[in-house]
Each structure stands twice: as C-alpha cells, then as structure tokens.
Coordinates of C-alpha atoms in Angstrom, one line a residue:
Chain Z
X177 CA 89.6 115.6 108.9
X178 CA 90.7 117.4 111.5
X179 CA 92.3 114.4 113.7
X180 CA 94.1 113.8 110.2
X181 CA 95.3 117.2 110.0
X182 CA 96.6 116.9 114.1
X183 CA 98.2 113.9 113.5
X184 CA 100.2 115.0 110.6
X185 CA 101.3 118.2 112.0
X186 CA 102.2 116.1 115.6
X187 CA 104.5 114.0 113.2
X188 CA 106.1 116.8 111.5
X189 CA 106.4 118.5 115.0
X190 CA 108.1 115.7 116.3
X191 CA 110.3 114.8 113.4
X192 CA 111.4 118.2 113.2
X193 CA 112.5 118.8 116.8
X194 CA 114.2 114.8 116.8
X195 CA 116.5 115.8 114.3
X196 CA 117.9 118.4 117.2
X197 CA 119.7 116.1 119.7
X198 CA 120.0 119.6 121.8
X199 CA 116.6 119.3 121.5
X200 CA 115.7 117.2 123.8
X201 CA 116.7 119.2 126.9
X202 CA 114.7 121.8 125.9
X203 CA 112.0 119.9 125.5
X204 CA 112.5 119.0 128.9
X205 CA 111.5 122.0 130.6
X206 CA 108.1 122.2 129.3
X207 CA 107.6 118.1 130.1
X208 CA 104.0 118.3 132.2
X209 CA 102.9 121.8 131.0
X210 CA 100.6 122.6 128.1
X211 CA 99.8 125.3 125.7
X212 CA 96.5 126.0 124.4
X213 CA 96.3 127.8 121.3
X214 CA 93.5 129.6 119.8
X215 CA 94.0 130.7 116.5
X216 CA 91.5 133.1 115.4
X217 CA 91.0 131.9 111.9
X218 CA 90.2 128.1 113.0
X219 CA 86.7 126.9 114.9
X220 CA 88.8 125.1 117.4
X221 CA 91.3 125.4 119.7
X222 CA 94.9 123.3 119.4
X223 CA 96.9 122.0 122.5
X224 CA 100.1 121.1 122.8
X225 CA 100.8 118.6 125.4
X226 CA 105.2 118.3 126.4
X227 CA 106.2 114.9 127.5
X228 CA 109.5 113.4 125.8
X229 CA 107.5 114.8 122.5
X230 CA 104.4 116.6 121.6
X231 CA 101.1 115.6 121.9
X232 CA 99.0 117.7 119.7
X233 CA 94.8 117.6 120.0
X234 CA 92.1 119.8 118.5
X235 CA 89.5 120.5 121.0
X236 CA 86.1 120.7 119.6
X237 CA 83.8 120.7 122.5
X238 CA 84.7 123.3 125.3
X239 CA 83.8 120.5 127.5
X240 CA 86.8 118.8 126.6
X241 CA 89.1 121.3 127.0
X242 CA 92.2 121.0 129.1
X243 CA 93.2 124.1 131.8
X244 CA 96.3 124.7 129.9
X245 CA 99.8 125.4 131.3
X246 CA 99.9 128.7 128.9
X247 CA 96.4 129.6 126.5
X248 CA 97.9 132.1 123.6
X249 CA 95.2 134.3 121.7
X250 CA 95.9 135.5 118.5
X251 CA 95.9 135.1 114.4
X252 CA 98.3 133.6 112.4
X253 CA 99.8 136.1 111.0
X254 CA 101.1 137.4 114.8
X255 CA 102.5 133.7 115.2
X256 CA 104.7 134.1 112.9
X257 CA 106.3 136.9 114.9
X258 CA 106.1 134.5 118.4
X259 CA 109.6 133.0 117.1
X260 CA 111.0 136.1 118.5
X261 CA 110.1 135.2 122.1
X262 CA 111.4 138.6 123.5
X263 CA 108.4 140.2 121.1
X264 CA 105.8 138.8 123.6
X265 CA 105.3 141.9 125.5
X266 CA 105.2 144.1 122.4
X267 CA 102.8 142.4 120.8
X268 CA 100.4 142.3 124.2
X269 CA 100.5 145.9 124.2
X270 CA 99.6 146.2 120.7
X271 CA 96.9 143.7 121.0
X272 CA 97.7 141.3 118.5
X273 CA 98.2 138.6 121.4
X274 CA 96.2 137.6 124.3
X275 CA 98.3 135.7 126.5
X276 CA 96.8 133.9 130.1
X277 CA 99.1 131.7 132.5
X278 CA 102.7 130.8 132.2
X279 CA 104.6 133.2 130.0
X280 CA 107.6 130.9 130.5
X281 CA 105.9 128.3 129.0
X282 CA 105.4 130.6 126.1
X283 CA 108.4 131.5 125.8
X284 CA 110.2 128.1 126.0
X285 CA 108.0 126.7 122.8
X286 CA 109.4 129.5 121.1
X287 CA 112.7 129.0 121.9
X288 CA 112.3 125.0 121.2
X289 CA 111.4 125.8 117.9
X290 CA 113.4 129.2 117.3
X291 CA 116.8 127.7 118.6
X292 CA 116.6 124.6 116.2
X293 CA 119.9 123.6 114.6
X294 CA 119.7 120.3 112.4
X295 CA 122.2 119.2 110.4
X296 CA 121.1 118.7 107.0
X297 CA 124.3 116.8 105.5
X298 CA 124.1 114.0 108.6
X299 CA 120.4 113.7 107.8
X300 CA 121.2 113.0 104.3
X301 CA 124.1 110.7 105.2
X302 CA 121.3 108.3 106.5
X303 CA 120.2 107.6 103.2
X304 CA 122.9 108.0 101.1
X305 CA 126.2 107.3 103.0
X306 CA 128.7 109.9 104.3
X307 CA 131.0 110.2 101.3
X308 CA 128.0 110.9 98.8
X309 CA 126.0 113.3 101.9
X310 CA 129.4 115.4 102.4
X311 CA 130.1 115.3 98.3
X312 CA 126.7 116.4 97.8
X313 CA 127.1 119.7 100.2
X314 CA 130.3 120.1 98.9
X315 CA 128.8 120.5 95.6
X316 CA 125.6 122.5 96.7
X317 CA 127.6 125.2 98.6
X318 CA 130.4 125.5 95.8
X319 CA 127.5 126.0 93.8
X320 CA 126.3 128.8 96.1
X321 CA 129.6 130.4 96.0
X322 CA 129.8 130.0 92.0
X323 CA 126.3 131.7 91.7
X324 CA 126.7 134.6 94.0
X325 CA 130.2 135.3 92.0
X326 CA 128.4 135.3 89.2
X327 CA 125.8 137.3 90.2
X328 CA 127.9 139.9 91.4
X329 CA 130.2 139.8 88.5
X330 CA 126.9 140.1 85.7
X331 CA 126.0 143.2 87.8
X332 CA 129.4 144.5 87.7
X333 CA 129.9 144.2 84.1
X334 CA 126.6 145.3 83.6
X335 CA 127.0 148.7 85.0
X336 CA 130.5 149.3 82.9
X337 CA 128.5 148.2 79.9
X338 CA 125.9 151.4 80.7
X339 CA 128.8 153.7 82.1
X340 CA 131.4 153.1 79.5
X341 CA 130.6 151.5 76.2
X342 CA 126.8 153.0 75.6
X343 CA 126.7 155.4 78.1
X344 CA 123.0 155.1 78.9
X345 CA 123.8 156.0 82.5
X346 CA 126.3 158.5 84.2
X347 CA 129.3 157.3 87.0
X348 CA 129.0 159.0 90.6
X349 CA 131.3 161.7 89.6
X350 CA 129.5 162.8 86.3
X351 CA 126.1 163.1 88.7
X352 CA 128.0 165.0 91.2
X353 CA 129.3 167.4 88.8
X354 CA 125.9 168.1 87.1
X355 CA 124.1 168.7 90.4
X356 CA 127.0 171.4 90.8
X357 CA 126.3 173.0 87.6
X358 CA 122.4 172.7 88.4
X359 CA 123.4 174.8 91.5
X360 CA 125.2 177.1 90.0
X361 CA 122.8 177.7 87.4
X362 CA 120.0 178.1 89.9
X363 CA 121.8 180.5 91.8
X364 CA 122.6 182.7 88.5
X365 CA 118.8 182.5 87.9
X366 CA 118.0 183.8 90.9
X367 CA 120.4 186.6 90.8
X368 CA 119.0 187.8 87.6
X369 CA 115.6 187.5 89.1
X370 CA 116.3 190.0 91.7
X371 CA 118.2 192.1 89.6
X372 CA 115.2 192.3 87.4
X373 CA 112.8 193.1 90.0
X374 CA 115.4 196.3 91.1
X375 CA 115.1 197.3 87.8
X376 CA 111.1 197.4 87.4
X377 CA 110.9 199.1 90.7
X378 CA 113.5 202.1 89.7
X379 CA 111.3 202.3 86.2
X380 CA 108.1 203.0 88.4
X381 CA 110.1 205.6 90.9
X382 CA 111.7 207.5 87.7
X383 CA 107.8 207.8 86.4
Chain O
X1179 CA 88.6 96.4 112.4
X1180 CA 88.6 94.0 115.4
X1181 CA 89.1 94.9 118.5
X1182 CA 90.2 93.3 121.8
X1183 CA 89.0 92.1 125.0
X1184 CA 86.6 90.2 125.4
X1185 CA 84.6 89.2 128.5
X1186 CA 81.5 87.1 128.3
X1187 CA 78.1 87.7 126.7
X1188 CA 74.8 88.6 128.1
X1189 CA 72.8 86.7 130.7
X1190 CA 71.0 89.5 132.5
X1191 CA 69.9 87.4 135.4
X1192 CA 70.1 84.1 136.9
X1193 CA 67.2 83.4 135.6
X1194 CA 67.9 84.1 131.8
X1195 CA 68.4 81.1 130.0
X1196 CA 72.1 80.3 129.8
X1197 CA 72.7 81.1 125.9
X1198 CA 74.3 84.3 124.4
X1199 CA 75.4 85.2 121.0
X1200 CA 79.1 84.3 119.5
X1201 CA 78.8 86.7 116.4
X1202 CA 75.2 85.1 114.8
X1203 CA 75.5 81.7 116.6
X1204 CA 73.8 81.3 120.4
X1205 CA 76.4 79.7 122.5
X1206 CA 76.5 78.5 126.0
X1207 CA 77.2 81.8 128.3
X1208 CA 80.0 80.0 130.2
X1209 CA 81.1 79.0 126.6
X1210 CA 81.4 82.8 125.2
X1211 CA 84.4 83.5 127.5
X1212 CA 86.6 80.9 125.9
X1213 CA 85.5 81.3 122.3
X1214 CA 85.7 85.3 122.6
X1215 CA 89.4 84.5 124.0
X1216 CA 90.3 81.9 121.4
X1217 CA 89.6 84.8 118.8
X1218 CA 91.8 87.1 120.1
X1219 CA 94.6 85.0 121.4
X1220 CA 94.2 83.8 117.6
X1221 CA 94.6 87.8 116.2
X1222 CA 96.8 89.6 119.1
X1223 CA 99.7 88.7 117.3
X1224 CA 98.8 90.4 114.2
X1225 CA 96.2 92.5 115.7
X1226 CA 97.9 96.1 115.2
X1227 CA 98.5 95.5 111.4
X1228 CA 94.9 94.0 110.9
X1229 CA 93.4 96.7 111.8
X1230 CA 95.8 98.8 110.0
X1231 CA 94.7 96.8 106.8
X1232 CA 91.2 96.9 107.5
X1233 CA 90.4 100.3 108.7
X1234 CA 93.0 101.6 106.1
X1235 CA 94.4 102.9 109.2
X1236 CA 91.2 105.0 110.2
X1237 CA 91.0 103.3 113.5
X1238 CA 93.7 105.3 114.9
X1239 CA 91.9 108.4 113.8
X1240 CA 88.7 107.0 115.8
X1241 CA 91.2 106.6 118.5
X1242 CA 92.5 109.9 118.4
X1243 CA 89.4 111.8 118.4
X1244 CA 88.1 110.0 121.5
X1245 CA 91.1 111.1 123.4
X1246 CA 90.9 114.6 122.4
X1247 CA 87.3 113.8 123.6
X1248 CA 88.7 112.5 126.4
X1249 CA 89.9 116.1 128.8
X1250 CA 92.7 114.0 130.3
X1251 CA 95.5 115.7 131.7
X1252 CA 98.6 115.6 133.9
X1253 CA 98.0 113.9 137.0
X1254 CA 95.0 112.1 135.9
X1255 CA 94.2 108.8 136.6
X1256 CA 93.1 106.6 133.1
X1257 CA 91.6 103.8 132.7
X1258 CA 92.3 102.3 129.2
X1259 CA 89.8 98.9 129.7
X1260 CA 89.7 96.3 126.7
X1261 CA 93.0 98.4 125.8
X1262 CA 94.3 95.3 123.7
X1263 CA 97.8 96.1 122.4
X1264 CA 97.9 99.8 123.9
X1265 CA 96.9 102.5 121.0
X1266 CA 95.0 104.6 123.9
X1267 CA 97.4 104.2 126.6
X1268 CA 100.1 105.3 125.1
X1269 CA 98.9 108.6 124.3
X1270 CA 97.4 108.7 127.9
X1271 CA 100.5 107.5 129.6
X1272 CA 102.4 110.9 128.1
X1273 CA 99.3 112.7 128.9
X1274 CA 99.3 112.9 132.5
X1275 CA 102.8 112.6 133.0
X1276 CA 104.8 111.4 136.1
X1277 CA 101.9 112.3 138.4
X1278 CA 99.3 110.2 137.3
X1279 CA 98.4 106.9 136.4
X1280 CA 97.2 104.8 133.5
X1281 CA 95.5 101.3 133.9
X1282 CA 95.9 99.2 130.9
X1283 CA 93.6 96.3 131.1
X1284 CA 92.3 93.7 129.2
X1285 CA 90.6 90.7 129.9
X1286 CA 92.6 88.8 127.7
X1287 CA 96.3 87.7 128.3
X1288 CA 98.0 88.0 125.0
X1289 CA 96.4 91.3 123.8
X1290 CA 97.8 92.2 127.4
X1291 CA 101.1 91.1 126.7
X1292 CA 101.2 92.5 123.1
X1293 CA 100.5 96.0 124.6
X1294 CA 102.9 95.9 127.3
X1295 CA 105.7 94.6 124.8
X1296 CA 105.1 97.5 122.5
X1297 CA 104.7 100.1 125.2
X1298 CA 108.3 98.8 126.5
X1299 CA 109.3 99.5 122.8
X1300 CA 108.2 102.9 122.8
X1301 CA 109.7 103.7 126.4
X1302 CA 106.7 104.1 128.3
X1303 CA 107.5 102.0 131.8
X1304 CA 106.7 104.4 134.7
X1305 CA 103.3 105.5 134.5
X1306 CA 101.2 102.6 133.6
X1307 CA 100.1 99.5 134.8
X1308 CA 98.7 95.9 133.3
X1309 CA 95.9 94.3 134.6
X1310 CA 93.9 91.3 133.6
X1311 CA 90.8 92.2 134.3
X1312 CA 86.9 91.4 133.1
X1313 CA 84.9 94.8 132.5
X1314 CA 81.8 93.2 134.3
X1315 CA 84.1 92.7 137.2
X1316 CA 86.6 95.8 137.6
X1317 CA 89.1 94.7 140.6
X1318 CA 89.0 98.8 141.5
X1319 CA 87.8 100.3 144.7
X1320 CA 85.0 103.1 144.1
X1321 CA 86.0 106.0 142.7
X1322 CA 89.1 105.8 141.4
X1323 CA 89.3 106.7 137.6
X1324 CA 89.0 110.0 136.5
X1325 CA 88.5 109.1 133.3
X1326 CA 87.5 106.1 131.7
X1327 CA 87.9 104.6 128.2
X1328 CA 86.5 101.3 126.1
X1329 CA 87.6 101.0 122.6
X1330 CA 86.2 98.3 120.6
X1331 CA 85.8 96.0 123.9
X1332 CA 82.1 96.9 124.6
X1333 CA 80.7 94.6 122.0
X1334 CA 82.7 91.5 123.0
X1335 CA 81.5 91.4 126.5
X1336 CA 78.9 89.0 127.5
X1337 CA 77.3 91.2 130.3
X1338 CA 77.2 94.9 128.9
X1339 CA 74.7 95.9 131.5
X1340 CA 76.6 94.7 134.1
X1341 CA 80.1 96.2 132.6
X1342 CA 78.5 99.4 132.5
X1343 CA 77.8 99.1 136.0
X1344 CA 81.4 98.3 136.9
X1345 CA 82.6 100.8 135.1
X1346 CA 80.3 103.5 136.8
X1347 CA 81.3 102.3 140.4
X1348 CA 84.8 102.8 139.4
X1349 CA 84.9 106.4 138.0
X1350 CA 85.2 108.8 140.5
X1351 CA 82.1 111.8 140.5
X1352 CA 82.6 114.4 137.5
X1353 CA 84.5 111.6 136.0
X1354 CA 83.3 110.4 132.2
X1355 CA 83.4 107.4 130.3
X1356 CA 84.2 107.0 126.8
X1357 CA 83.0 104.1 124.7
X1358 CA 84.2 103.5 121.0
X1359 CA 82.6 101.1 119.1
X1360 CA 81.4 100.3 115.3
X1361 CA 77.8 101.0 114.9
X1362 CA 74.6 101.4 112.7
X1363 CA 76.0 103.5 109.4
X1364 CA 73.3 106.2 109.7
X1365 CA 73.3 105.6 105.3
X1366 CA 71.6 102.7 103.3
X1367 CA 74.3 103.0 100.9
X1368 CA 76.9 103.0 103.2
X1369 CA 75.7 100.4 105.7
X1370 CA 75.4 98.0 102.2
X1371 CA 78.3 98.5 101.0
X1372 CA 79.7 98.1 104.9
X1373 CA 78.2 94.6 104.8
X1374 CA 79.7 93.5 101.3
X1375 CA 83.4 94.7 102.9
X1376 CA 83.2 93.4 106.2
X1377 CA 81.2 90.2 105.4
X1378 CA 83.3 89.3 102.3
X1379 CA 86.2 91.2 102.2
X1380 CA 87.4 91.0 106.0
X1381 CA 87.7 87.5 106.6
X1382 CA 89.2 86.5 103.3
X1383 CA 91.8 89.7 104.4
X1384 CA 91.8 88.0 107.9
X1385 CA 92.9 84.7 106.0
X1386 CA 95.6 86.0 103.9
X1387 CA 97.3 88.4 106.7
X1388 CA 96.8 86.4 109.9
X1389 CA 95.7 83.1 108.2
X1390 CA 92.5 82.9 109.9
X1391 CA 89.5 83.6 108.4
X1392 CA 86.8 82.6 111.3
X1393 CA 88.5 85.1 113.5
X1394 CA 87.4 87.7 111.4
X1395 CA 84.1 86.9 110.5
X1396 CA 83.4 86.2 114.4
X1397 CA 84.8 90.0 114.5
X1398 CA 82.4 91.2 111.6
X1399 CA 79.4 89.3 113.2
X1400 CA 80.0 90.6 116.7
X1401 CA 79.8 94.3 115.3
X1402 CA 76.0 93.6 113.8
X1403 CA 75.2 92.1 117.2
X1404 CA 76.4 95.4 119.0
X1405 CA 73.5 97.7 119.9
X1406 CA 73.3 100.5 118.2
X1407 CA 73.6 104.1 118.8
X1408 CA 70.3 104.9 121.0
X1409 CA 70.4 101.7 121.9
X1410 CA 73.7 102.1 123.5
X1411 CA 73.0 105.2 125.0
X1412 CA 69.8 104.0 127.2
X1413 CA 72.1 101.5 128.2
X1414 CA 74.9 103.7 130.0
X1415 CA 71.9 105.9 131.0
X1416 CA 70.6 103.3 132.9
X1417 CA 73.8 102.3 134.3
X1418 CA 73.7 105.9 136.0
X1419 CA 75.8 107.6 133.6
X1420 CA 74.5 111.3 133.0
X1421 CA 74.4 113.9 130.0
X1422 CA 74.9 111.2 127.7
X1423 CA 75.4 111.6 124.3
X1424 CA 77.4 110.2 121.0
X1425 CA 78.7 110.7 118.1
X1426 CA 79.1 108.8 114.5
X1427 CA 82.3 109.2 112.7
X1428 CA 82.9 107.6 109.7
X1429 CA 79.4 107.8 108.8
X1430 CA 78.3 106.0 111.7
X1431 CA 79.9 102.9 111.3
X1432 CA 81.6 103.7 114.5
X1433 CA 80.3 105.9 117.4
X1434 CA 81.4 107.4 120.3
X1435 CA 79.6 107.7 123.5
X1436 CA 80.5 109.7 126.3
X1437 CA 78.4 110.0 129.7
X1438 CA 79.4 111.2 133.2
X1439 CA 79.4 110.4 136.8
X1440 CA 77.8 113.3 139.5

C-alpha cells in the first residue's frame, strides 16, 4: 500500500513539475542531493531523490535509510507553510521544524514547487486543439469577469434597496449624525448630573 | 509474472548426476541453459506487458519496495543481475547519479538488448553498463558492488548455491544483496487459488498475448520448483551472507530476501 501510495504521488510530482519547461533548470540544482522527510503523522520516513525528475521512496526500516542531502522534521500542517522558503528560520525558532544538513537544498524544493508556472490553456490545447483551448479560456475568464460584475452589482443594489426604498439600514452620513446627537446628549446628561449633585450638597450645608 | 535470466540448473558437484529440473521435467544440466534461454528469447519481446497483464501490474510494486529496501544512493555502485528489460536499473541509474555506476546484466542476450533499448528510450546512457553475464559466474573482481540485486532471476538458475557464492565474492563488505522472487503463499486459500491462476490462467494469457503458451507454463512451473522462504534463506546463509532475513508481500507469493556481506 504504501509503494502504491509513493508511486502515485512520484507521478503526480513529476507531471506537475514537467508541465514547467522553466522547470527543469531548477530541478537542476538539486540533481544528486536528497531530502528526507519525516512527517510526524506517518510511521515512515519519505525521500526525495533529484535526478532529471524525482525519485520518491518510503523508508520503512531505518536500516535502509539514505544519509540525506537535507532531513526536514515536522507535521503537515507546518509544510504547508515551507512554500514560503524565506519562513524557514521562523519556523525553527518556533519549533514547528527541525531541519539537519543543507538548508539550500530546502529551500530549492520549495522554490521548485513554489515558483511553478504552467500554462493551463497550452495543456488543454493538447487535447482539444488551439482554437477550442484558447475559445474555452476565452469563455472561462469572460465568465469570470461577468460573475464578479455581477457580484458587485447585486451587492450594490442591494445596499440602495436597504438605504433607500425600505430603509432597514442607515447611509454613512445618517450614522454619523446620530453618533453626534448621542454625544451631545451624553454630554447634556452629564451636565445635569453635576448640576444635581451641587444642588444636594448646598441642601445638606443650608441644614 | 515471469521473469528473466536464466542461467543453468543445479548440479551441486561433479559428482551429482547430470539432471536438473526444467519447470516439473528433469532435463540434462547442459540442456537447462538452452531451454531456460529459448523461454526467454521466446517472451523478451513481450516480456514488459506480460508481466504487466499477469501481475496486474503488481510486479512493479514488488520492484519498488525492494529498492526502497535497497539504501542505494549517489555514488553507489549497483548491481542489477538477471535485470531482464531494466525495471530496477532504471530507478538505480538516477539513483546514484553521475558518480556511480549501475551493472545491468543478464545472462540472456535479448532480455539484454530489450533493456538497453528501453533505457536508451528513457534517456538513461551514462551511468550504466550491459553485461552478459551467468550469475554462477560473475566476470567482477572482489568487492566491487555495493549493493546487489536479483529479481525474478534466482529461480531460473541452474546452480543457486554456486550463484549465491558469486554474488557474495562480488559485493564489497557492508554491502547487501537483495533477492526478489515468487514464493510459498503463507495461505491455503491463497496458495490454491495461486495454483488455479498461474497453472490455468497464465499460459492460456501467455498464448493469447505472446502466442506462446509453454513459455508460460515453464514460467509457472519454475516458481513451484523455487525453494521457499526458509529454504531460501539457509541457502544465502550458507553462502556467507549475514543478518539474513525476508519478507512476503503479496501474501507470500513473492518474498524478499536481504543478507549482508562483513
């Protein structure tokens, strides 16, 4: 089960970063280096082996295991966060990362991933031909554009609705105004309050 | 699923009579070698999609898990013996990189020729090397591999003892060997209903995909002629091979063993 689940993610892995030409070069700079990763959740240990692609393995015996390049620590809610490779340091210091050997290498498997950039509509042209791939994002981000106006002009006309025609709620202005009157009414208050108190205290004197 | 190279069958001494199995027939030892290649010659053409079709691609799980067994890295040298058309080496050959090696050899010249083809294919030139070579009879100086591995070769070489042997000289101290090979299912159930597939299923699969049927019950045969787990085991143990152990996958009906040089 767990050489199925490795040789899945390896494929996904592999397709992902192959649909980045820029890719490549990057992947280039960890070519003989390794990363070990131990998440904390899972019995066994993952490494990731850079040639021209990624070799993925789960380790189950510690006698098997590889010295890696890089060995990364951690659980995986904290590797979401390593896509941000200049976060490395913070999250040592908070302890939510143990790293030992090669930052760089680290840091360059974040950056392979992080610095991704795959065109979607060339993918699709594979399958479907240019004209239908470019009509098809064409479509999809006019779509976009349509919803958003929409969205914004529902909420606009939505809040004249409440303003306006029933007023259920009050325009910037109308609150501004009332807080002023609550101010001035406060004040008042207090005013009378002290002239009050003046008053009780002359009453006792005059006794 | 089958499995490559073969190499002859077991004499033990010169004195042993001069017969050896061929699946459940006794042949002639000196005959083995050419029946053993006839059979693979036969399936190296079609061998990677056989076994794709009869493991329901499985094998290259079994084949994965014994490299992750395997602790190869960059700069190691790898030998990937009975390699056939390459599933191991390929994996090795990005493995340990520009600064080591990877020995592909097999004993028979097609499978050898189907592996290189497709390692060609895949771009994987620099790093590894062919050689027709019989496992009894390693052409290696002492000591050289740091690991080595035998998938589904052990059980179609005439000699085991003797391979064994030749495989020890050649792996360097701290070095380990890897053997994959189909087994004794540890289940009743399982080993029967193993039989009913492999004995009846196989070869009439065999006939319809590669149009040869004896091929693949030759391959079936050889498996129940294979020693089994312990079986196996005593044998590297006597070969010299320390802290040996295995390990069924698949419900035993394949194993893999793992012992080391000191």
């Amino acid at each position: 089960m767990a050489q199925f689940l490795s040789a899945n993610v390896e494929r996904l892995l592999n397709h992902v970063i192959g649909l980045d030409p820029d890719s490549q070069a990057r992947l280039k700079k960890l070519q003989g280096k390794s990363l070990q990763v131990r998440l904390r959740e899972l019995p066994w240990p993952i490494l990731l082996q850079f040639s021209q692609r990624i070799d993925l393995s789960i380790v189950e015996q510690p006698d098997d295991l590889v010295k890696a390049s890089c060995m990364l620590e951690l659980n995986i809610e904290t590797l979401q966060q390593l896509r941000d490779s200049s976060k490395l340091t913070q999250l040592i210091q908070e302890q939510k990362l143990i790293l030992v050997g090669d930052m760089y290498v680290a840091q360059s498997v974040s950056s392979l991933f992080q610095e991704l950039h795959i065109d979607w509509e060339e993918e699709l042209s594979q399958y479907v031909g240019d004209a239908l791939a470019h009509q098809t994002f064409v479509g999809a981000r006019s779509a976009l554009h349509e919803a958003k106006t929409q969205i914004e002009a529902g909420r606009s006309k939505l809040s004249a609705q409440l303003l306006r025609a029933d007023g259920l709620a009050v325009g910037a202005t109308e609150l501004a105004h009332f807080s002023d009157e609550v101010d001035q009414l406060r004040s008042a208050s207090e005013r009378l309050s002290a002239r009050l108190l003046r008053l009780e205290m002359a009453a006792k004197v005059g006794h | 699923m089958s499995d490559h190279a073969p190499q002859t069958e077991q004499p033990h001494s010169e004195n042993t009579p001069t017969t050896t199995h061929f699946g459940f027939k006794q042949v002639e030892t000196q005959q083995k070698v050419a029946l053993v290649k006839e059979v693979f010659q036969s399936v190296a053409a079609k061998y990677d999609i056989m076994n794709d079709l009869m493991s329901l691609g499985i094998h290259r799980l079994w084949k994965r898990y014994t490299i992750d067994c395997s602790g190869v890295r960059s700069g190691h040298k790898v030998l990937d013996l009975a390699g056939g058309t390459g599933d191991l080496s390929a994996r090795f050959s990005r493995i340990v990189g520009e600064s080591g090696k990877v020995i592909l050899a097999d004993i028979n010249e097609a499978m050898l020729k189907v592996g290189r083809d497709k390692l060609r294919d895949l771009g994987i030139v620099s790093n590894v090397d062919y050689v027709q070579a019989n496992a009894e009879e390693l052409p290696f100086p002492d000591n050289t591999f740091d690991v080595i591995t035998i998938a589904f070769g052990l059980r179609n070489v005439t000699d085991k003892d003797k391979a064994l042997a030749s495989m020890f000289r050649v792996l360097k101290p701290g070095g380990r060997l890897l053997v994959l090979e189909f087994s004794k299912p540890s289940n009743e159930l399982l080993s029967k209903t193993y039989d009913l597939y492999s004995f009846h299923l196989l070869p009439k699969i065999g006939q319809l995909v590669a149009n040869d049927a004896d091929s693949y019950q030759y391959l079936a045969e050889s498996i129940r002629m294979h020693p089994p787990q312990e079986e196996l085991k005593a044998m590297m143990e006597h070969a010299g091979f320390e802290q040996t152990t295995y390990q069924n996958l698949t419900g035993g009906i394949v194993a893999l063993h793992r012992g080391y040089k000191f």
